[in-house]
mmCIF file with all atom_site columns, C-alpha atoms in Angstrom:
data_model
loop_
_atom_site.group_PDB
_atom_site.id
_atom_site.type_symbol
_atom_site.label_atom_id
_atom_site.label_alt_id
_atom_site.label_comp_id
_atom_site.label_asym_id
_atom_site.label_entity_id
_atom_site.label_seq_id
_atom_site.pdbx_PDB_ins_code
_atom_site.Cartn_x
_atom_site.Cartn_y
_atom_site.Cartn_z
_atom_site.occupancy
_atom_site.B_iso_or_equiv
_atom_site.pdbx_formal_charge
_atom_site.auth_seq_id
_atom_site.auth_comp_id
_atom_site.auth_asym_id
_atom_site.auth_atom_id
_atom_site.pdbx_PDB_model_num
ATOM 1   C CA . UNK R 1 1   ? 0.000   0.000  0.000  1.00 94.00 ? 14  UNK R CA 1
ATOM 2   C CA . UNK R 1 2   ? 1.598   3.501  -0.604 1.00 97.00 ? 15  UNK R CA 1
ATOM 3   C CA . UNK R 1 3   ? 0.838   6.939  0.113  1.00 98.00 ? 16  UNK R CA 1
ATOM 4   C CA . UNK R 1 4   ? 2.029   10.175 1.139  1.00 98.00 ? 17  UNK R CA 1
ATOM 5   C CA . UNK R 1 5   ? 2.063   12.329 4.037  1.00 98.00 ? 18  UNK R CA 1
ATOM 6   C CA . UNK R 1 6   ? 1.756   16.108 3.803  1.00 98.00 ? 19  UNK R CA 1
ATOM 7   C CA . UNK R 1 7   ? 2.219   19.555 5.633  1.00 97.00 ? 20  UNK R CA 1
ATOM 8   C CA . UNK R 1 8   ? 2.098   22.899 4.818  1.00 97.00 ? 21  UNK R CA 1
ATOM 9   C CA . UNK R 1 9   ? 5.138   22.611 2.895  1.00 95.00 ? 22  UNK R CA 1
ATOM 10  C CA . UNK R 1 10  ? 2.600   21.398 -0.186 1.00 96.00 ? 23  UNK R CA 1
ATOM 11  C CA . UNK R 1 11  ? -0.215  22.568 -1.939 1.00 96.00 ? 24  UNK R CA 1
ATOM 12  C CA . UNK R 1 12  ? -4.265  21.396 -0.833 1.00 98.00 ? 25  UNK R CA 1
ATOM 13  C CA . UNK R 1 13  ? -4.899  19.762 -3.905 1.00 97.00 ? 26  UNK R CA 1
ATOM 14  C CA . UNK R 1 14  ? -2.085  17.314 -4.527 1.00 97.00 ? 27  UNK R CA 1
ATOM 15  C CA . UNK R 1 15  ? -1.528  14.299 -7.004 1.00 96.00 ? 28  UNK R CA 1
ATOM 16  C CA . UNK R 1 16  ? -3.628  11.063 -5.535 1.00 97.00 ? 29  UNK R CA 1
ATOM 17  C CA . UNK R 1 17  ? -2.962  8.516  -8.090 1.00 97.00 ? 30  UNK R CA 1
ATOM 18  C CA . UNK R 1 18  ? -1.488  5.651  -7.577 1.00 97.00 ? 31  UNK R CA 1
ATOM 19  C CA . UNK R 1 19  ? -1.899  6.343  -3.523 1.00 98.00 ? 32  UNK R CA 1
ATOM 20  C CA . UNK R 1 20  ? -4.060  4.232  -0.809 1.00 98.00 ? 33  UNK R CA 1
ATOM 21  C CA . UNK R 1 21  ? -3.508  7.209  2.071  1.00 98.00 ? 34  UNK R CA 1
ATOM 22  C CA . UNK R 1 22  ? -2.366  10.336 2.832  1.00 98.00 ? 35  UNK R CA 1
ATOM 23  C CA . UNK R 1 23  ? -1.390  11.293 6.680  1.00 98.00 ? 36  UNK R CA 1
ATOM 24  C CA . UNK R 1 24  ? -2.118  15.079 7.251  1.00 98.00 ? 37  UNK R CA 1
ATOM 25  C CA . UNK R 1 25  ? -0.083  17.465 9.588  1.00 98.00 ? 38  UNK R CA 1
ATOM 26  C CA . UNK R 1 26  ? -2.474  19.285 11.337 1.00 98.00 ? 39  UNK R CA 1
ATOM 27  C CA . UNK R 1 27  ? -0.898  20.942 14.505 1.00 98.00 ? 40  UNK R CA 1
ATOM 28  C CA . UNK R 1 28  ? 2.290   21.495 16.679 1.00 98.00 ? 41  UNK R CA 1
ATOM 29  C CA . UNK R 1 29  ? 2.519   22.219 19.990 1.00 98.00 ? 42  UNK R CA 1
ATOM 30  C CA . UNK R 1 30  ? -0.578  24.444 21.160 1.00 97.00 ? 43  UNK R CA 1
ATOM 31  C CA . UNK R 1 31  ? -0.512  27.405 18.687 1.00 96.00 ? 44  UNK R CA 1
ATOM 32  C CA . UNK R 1 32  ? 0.008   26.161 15.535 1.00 98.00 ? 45  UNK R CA 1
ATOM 33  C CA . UNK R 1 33  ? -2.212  24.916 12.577 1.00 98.00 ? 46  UNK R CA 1
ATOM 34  C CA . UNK R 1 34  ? -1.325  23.699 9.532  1.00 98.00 ? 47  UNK R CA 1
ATOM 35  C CA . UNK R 1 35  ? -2.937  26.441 7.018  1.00 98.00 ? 48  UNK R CA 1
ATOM 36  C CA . UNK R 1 36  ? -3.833  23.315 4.243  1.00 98.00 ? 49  UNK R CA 1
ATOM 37  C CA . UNK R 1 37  ? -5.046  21.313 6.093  1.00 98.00 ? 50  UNK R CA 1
ATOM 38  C CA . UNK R 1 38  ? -8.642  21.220 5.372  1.00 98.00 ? 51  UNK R CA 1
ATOM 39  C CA . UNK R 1 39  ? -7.977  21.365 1.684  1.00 98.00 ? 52  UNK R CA 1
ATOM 40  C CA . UNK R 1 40  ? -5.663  18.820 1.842  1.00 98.00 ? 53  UNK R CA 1
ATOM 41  C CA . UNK R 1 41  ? -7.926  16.879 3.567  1.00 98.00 ? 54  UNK R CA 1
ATOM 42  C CA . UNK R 1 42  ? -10.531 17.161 1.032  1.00 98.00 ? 55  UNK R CA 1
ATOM 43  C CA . UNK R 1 43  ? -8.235  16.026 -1.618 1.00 98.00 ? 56  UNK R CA 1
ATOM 44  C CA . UNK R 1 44  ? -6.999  12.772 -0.047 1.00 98.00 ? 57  UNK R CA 1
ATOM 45  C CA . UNK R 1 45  ? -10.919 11.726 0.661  1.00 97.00 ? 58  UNK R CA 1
ATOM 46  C CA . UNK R 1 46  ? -11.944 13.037 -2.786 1.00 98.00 ? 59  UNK R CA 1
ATOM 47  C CA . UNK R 1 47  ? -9.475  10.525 -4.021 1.00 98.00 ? 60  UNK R CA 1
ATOM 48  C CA . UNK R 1 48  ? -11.093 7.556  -1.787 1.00 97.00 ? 61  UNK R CA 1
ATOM 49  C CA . UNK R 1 49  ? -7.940  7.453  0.577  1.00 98.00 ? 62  UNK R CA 1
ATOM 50  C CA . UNK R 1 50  ? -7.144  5.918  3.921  1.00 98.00 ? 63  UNK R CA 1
ATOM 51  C CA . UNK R 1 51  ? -6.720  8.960  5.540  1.00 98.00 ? 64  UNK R CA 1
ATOM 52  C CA . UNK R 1 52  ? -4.786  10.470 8.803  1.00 98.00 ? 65  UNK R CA 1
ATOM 53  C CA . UNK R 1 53  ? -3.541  13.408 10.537 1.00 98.00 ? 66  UNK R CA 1
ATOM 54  C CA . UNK R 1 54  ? -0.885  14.228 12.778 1.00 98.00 ? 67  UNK R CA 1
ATOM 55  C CA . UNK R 1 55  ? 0.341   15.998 15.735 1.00 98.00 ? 68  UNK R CA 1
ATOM 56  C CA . UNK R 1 56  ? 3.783   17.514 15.857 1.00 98.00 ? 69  UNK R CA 1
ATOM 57  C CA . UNK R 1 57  ? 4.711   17.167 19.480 1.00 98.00 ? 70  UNK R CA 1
ATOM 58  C CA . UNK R 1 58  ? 6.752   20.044 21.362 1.00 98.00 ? 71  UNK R CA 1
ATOM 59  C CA . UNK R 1 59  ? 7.625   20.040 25.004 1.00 97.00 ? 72  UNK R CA 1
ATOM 60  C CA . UNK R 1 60  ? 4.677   21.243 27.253 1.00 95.00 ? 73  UNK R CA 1
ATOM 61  C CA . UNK R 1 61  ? 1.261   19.648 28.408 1.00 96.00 ? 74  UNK R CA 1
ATOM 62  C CA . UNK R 1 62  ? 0.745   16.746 26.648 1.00 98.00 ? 75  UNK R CA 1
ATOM 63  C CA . UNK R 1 63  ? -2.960  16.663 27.705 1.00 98.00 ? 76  UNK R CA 1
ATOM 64  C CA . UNK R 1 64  ? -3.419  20.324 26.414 1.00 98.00 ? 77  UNK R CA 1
ATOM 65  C CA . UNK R 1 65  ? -1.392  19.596 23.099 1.00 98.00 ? 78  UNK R CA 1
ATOM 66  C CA . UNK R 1 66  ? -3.808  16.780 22.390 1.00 98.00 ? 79  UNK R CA 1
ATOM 67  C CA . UNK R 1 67  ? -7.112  18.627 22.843 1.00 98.00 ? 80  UNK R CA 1
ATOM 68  C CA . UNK R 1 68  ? -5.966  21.245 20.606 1.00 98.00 ? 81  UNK R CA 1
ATOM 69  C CA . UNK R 1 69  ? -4.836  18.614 17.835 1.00 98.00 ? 82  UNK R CA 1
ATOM 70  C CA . UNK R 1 70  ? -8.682  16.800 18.757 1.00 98.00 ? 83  UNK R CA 1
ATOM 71  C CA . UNK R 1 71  ? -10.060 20.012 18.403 1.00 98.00 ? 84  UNK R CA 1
ATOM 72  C CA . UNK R 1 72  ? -9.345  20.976 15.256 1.00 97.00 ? 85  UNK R CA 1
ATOM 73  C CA . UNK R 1 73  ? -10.517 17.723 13.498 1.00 94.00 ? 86  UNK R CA 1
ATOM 74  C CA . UNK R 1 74  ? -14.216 16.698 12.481 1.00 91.00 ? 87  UNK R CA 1
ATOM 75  C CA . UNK R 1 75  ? -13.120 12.459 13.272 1.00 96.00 ? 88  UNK R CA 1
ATOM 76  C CA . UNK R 1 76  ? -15.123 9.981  10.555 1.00 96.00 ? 89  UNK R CA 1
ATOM 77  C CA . UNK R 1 77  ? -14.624 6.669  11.180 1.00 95.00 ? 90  UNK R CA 1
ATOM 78  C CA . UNK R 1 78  ? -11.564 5.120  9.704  1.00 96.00 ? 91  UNK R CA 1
ATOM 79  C CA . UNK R 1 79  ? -9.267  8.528  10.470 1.00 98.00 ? 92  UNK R CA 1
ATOM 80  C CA . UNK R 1 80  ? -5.924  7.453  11.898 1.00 98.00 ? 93  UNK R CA 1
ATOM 81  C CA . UNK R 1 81  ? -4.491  9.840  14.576 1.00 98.00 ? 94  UNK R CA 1
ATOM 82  C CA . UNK R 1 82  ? -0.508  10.236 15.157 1.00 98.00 ? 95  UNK R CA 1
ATOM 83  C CA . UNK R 1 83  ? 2.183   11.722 17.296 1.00 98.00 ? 96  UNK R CA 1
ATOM 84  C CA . UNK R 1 84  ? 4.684   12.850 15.494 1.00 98.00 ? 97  UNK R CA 1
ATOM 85  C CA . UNK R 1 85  ? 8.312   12.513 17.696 1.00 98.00 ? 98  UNK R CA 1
ATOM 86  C CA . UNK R 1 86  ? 11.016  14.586 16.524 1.00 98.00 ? 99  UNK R CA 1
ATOM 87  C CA . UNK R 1 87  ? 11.792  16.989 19.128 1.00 98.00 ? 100 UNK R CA 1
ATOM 88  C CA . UNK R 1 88  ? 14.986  15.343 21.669 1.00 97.00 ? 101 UNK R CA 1
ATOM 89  C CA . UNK R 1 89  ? 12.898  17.437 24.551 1.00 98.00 ? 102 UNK R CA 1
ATOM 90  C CA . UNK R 1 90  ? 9.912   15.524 24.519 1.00 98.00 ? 103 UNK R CA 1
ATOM 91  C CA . UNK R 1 91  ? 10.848  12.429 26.928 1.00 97.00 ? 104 UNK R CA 1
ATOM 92  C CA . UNK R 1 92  ? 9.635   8.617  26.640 1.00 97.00 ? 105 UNK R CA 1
ATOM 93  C CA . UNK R 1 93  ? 7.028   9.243  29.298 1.00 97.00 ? 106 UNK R CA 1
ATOM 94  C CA . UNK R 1 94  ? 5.486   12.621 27.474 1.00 98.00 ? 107 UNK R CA 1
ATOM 95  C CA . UNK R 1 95  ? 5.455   10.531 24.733 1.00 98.00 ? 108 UNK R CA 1
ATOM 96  C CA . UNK R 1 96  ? 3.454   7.739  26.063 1.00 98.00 ? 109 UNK R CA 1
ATOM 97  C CA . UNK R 1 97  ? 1.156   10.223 28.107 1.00 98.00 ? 110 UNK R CA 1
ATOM 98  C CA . UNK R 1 98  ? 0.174   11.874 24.251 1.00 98.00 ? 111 UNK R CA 1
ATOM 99  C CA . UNK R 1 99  ? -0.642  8.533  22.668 1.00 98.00 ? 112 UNK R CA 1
ATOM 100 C CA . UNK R 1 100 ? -2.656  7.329  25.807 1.00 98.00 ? 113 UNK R CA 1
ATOM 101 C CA . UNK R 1 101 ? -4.496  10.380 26.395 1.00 98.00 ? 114 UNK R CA 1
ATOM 102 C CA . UNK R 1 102 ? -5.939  10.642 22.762 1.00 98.00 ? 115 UNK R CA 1
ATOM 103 C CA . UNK R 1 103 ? -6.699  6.669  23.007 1.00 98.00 ? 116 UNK R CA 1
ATOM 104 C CA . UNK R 1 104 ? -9.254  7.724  25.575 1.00 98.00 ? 117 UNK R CA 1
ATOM 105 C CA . UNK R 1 105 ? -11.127 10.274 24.062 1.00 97.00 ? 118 UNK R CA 1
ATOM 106 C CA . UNK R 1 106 ? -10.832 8.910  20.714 1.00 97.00 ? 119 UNK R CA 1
ATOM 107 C CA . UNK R 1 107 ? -11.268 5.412  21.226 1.00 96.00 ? 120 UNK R CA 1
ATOM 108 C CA . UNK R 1 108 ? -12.627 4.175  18.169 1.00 96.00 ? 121 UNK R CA 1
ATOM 109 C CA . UNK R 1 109 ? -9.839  5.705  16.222 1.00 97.00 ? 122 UNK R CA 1
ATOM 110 C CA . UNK R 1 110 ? -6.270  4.012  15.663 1.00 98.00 ? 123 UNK R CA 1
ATOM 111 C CA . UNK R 1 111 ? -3.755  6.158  17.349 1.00 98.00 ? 124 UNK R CA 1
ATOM 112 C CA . UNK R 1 112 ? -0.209  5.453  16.092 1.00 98.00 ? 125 UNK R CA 1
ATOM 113 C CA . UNK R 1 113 ? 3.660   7.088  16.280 1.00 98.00 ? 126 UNK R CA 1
ATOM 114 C CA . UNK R 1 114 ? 5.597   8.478  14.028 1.00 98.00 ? 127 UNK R CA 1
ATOM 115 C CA . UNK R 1 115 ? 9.367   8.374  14.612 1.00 98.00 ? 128 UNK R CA 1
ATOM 116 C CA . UNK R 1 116 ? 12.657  7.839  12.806 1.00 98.00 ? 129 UNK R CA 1
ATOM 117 C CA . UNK R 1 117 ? 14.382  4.697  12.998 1.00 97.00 ? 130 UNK R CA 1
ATOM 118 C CA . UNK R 1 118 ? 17.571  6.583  14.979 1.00 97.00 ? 131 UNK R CA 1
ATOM 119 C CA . UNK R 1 119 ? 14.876  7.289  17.646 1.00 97.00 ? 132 UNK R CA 1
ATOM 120 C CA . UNK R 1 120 ? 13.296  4.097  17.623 1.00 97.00 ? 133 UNK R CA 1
ATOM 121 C CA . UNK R 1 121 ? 16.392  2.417  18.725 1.00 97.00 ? 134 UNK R CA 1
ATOM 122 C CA . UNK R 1 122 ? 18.204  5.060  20.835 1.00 97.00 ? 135 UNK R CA 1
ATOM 123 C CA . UNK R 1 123 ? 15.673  7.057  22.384 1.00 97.00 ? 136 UNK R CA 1
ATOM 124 C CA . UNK R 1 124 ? 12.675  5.127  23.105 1.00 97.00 ? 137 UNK R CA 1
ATOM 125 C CA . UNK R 1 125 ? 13.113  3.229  26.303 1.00 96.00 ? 138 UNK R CA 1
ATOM 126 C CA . UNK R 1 126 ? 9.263   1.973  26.589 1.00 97.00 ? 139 UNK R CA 1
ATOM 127 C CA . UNK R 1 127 ? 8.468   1.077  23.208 1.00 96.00 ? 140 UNK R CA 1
ATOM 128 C CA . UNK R 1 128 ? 5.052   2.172  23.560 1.00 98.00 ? 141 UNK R CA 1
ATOM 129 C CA . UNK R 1 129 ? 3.529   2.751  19.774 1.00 98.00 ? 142 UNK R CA 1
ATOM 130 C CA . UNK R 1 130 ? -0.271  2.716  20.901 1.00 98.00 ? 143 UNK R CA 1
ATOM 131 C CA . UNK R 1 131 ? -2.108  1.035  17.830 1.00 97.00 ? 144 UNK R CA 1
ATOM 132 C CA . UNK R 1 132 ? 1.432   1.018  15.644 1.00 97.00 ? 145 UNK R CA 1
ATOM 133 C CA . UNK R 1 133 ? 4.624   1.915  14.478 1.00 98.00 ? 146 UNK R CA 1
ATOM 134 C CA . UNK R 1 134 ? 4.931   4.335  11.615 1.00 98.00 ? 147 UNK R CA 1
ATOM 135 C CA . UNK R 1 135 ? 8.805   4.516  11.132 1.00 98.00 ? 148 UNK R CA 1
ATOM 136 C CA . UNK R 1 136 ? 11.195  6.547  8.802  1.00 98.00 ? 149 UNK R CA 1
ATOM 137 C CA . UNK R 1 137 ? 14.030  5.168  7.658  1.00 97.00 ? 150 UNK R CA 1
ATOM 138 C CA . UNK R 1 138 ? 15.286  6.660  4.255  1.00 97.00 ? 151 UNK R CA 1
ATOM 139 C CA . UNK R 1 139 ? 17.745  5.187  1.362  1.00 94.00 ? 152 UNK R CA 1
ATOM 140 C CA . UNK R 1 140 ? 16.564  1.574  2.075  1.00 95.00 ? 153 UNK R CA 1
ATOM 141 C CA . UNK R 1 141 ? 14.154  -1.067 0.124  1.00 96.00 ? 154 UNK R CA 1
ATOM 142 C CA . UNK R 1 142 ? 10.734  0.220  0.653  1.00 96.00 ? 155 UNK R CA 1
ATOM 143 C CA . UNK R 1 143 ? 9.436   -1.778 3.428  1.00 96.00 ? 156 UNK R CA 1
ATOM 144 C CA . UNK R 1 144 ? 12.364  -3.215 5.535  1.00 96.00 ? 157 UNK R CA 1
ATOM 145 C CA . UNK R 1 145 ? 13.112  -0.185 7.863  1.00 96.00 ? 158 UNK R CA 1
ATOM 146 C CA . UNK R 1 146 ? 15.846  -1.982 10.067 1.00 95.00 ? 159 UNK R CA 1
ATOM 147 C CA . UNK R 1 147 ? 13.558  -2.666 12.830 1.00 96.00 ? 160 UNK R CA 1
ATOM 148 C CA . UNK R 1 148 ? 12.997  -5.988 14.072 1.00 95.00 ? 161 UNK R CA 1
ATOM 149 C CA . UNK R 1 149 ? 9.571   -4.107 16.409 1.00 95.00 ? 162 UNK R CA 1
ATOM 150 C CA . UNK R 1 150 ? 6.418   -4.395 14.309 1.00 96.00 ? 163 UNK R CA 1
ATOM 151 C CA . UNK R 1 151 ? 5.626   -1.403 12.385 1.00 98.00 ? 164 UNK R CA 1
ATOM 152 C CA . UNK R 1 152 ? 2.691   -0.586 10.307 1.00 98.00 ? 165 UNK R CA 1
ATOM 153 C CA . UNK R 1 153 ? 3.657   2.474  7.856  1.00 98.00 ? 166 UNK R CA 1
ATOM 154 C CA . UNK R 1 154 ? 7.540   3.017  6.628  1.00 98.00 ? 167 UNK R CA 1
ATOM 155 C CA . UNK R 1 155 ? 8.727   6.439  5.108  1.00 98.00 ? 168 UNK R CA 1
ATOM 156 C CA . UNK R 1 156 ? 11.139  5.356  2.636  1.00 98.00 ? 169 UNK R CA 1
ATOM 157 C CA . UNK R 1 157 ? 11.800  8.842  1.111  1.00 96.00 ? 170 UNK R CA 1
ATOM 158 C CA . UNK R 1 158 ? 10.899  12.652 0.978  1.00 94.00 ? 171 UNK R CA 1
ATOM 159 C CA . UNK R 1 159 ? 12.112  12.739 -2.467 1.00 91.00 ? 172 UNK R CA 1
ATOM 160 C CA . UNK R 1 160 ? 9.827   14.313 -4.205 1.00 91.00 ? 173 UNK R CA 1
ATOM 161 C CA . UNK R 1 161 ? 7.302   14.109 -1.000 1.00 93.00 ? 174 UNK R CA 1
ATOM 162 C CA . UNK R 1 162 ? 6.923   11.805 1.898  1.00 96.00 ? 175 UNK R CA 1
ATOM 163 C CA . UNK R 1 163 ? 6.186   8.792  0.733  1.00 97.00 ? 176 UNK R CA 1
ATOM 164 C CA . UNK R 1 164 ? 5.282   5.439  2.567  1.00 98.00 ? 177 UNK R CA 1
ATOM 165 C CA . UNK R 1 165 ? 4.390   1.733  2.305  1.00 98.00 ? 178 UNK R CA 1
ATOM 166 C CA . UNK R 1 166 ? 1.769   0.167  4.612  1.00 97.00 ? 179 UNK R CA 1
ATOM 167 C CA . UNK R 1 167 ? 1.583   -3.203 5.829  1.00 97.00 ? 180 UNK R CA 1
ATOM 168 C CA . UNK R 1 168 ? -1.155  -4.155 4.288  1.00 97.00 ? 181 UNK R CA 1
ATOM 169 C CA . UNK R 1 169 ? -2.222  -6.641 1.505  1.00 96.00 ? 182 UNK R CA 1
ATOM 170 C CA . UNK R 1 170 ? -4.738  -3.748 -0.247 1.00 95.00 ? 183 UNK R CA 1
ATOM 171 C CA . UNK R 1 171 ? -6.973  -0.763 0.520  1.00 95.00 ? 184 UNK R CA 1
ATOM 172 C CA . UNK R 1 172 ? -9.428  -2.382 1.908  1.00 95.00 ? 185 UNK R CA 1
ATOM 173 C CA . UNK R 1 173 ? -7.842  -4.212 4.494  1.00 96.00 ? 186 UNK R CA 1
ATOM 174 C CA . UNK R 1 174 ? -5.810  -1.296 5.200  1.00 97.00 ? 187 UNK R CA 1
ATOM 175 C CA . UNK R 1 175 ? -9.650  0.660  5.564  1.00 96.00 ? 188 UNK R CA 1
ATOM 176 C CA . UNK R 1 176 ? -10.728 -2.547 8.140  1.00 96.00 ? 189 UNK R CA 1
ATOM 177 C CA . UNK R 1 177 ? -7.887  -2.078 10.070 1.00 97.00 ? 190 UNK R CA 1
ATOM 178 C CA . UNK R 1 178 ? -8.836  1.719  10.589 1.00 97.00 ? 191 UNK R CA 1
ATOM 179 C CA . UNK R 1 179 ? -12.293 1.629  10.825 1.00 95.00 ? 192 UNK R CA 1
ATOM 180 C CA . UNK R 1 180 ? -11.547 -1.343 13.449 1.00 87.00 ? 193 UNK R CA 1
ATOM 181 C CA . UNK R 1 181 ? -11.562 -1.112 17.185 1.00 53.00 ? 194 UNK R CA 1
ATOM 182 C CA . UNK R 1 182 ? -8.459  0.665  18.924 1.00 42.00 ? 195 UNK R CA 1
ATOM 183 C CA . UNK R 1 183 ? -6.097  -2.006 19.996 1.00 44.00 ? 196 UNK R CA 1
ATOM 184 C CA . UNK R 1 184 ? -5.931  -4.342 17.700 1.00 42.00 ? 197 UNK R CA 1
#
């Protein structure tokens, strides 16, 4: 399964062909909103996509970062929410806190994190991924990110976007696992 994950960096309306999903930044920390976002929304379920939308995590209330990410969003069944772990200050424990805290008051939603392979193995000491691993590991076979953890997404490249593979043997079962209960 492939798709794409985009920011503000592109445009709302964005080529869907040949693409399954498309993961959406929508916020970071508690004052910022991704400008595209609804547009870009509207093009990925246009297209029929799998679609997501993620939280760029900055140090702070984790609680208070993920009610303004839930705030923003209109959830349909099937949306995948993510934590997006880049910044060194946000500790193991902040981390976990995030992905919990949106599990409860969006239960019915898969709730996954994003992270690069580098912190995957030398930062995370819990291992804690909620409903699965999206990982990013460039210049490798799409696919076989160097992890031996279960993932769900890999982010092979950002040449010319993000792009991704999901574990999954087609759309549909990639839609059943999103429109399925949280914690499977």
């Amino acid at each position: 399964m492939k798709g794409i994950d985009v920011s503000s960096y592109q445009a709302e309306r964005y080529d869907t062909t040949g693409l399954d999903f498309s993961f959406i930044k929508i916020t970071e920390g508690v004052s910022y909103t991704n400008p595209k976002w609804v547009g870009q929304r509207k093009t990925a379920r246009s297209a029929g996509l799998v679609t997501g939308f993620y939280h760029f995590v900055r140090p702070g209330r984790m609680n208070g970062q993920a009610d303004y990410f839930l705030s923003k969003i209109n959830l349909v069944a099937g949306d995948i929410l993510i934590l997006d772990w880049e910044d060194s200050e946000v500790s193991n424990a902040e981390k976990d806190a995030w992905i919990t805290y949106v599990q409860g008051r969006a239960p019915a939603h898969r709730v996954l994190l994003y992270c690069n392979r580098d912190y995957w193995l030398n930062r995370d000491t819990t291992s804690f991924a909620g409903d699965g691993l999206w990982i990013a590991e460039y210049g490798i076979t799409p696919g076989r990110p160097n992890i031996e953890a279960p993932w769900r997404f890999h982010q092979y490249t950002d040449t010319p976007v993000d792009t991704n593979l999901g574990l999954f043997a087609d759309r549909a079962a990639l839609r059943a696992w999103a429109e399925g209960a949280s914690g499977g």
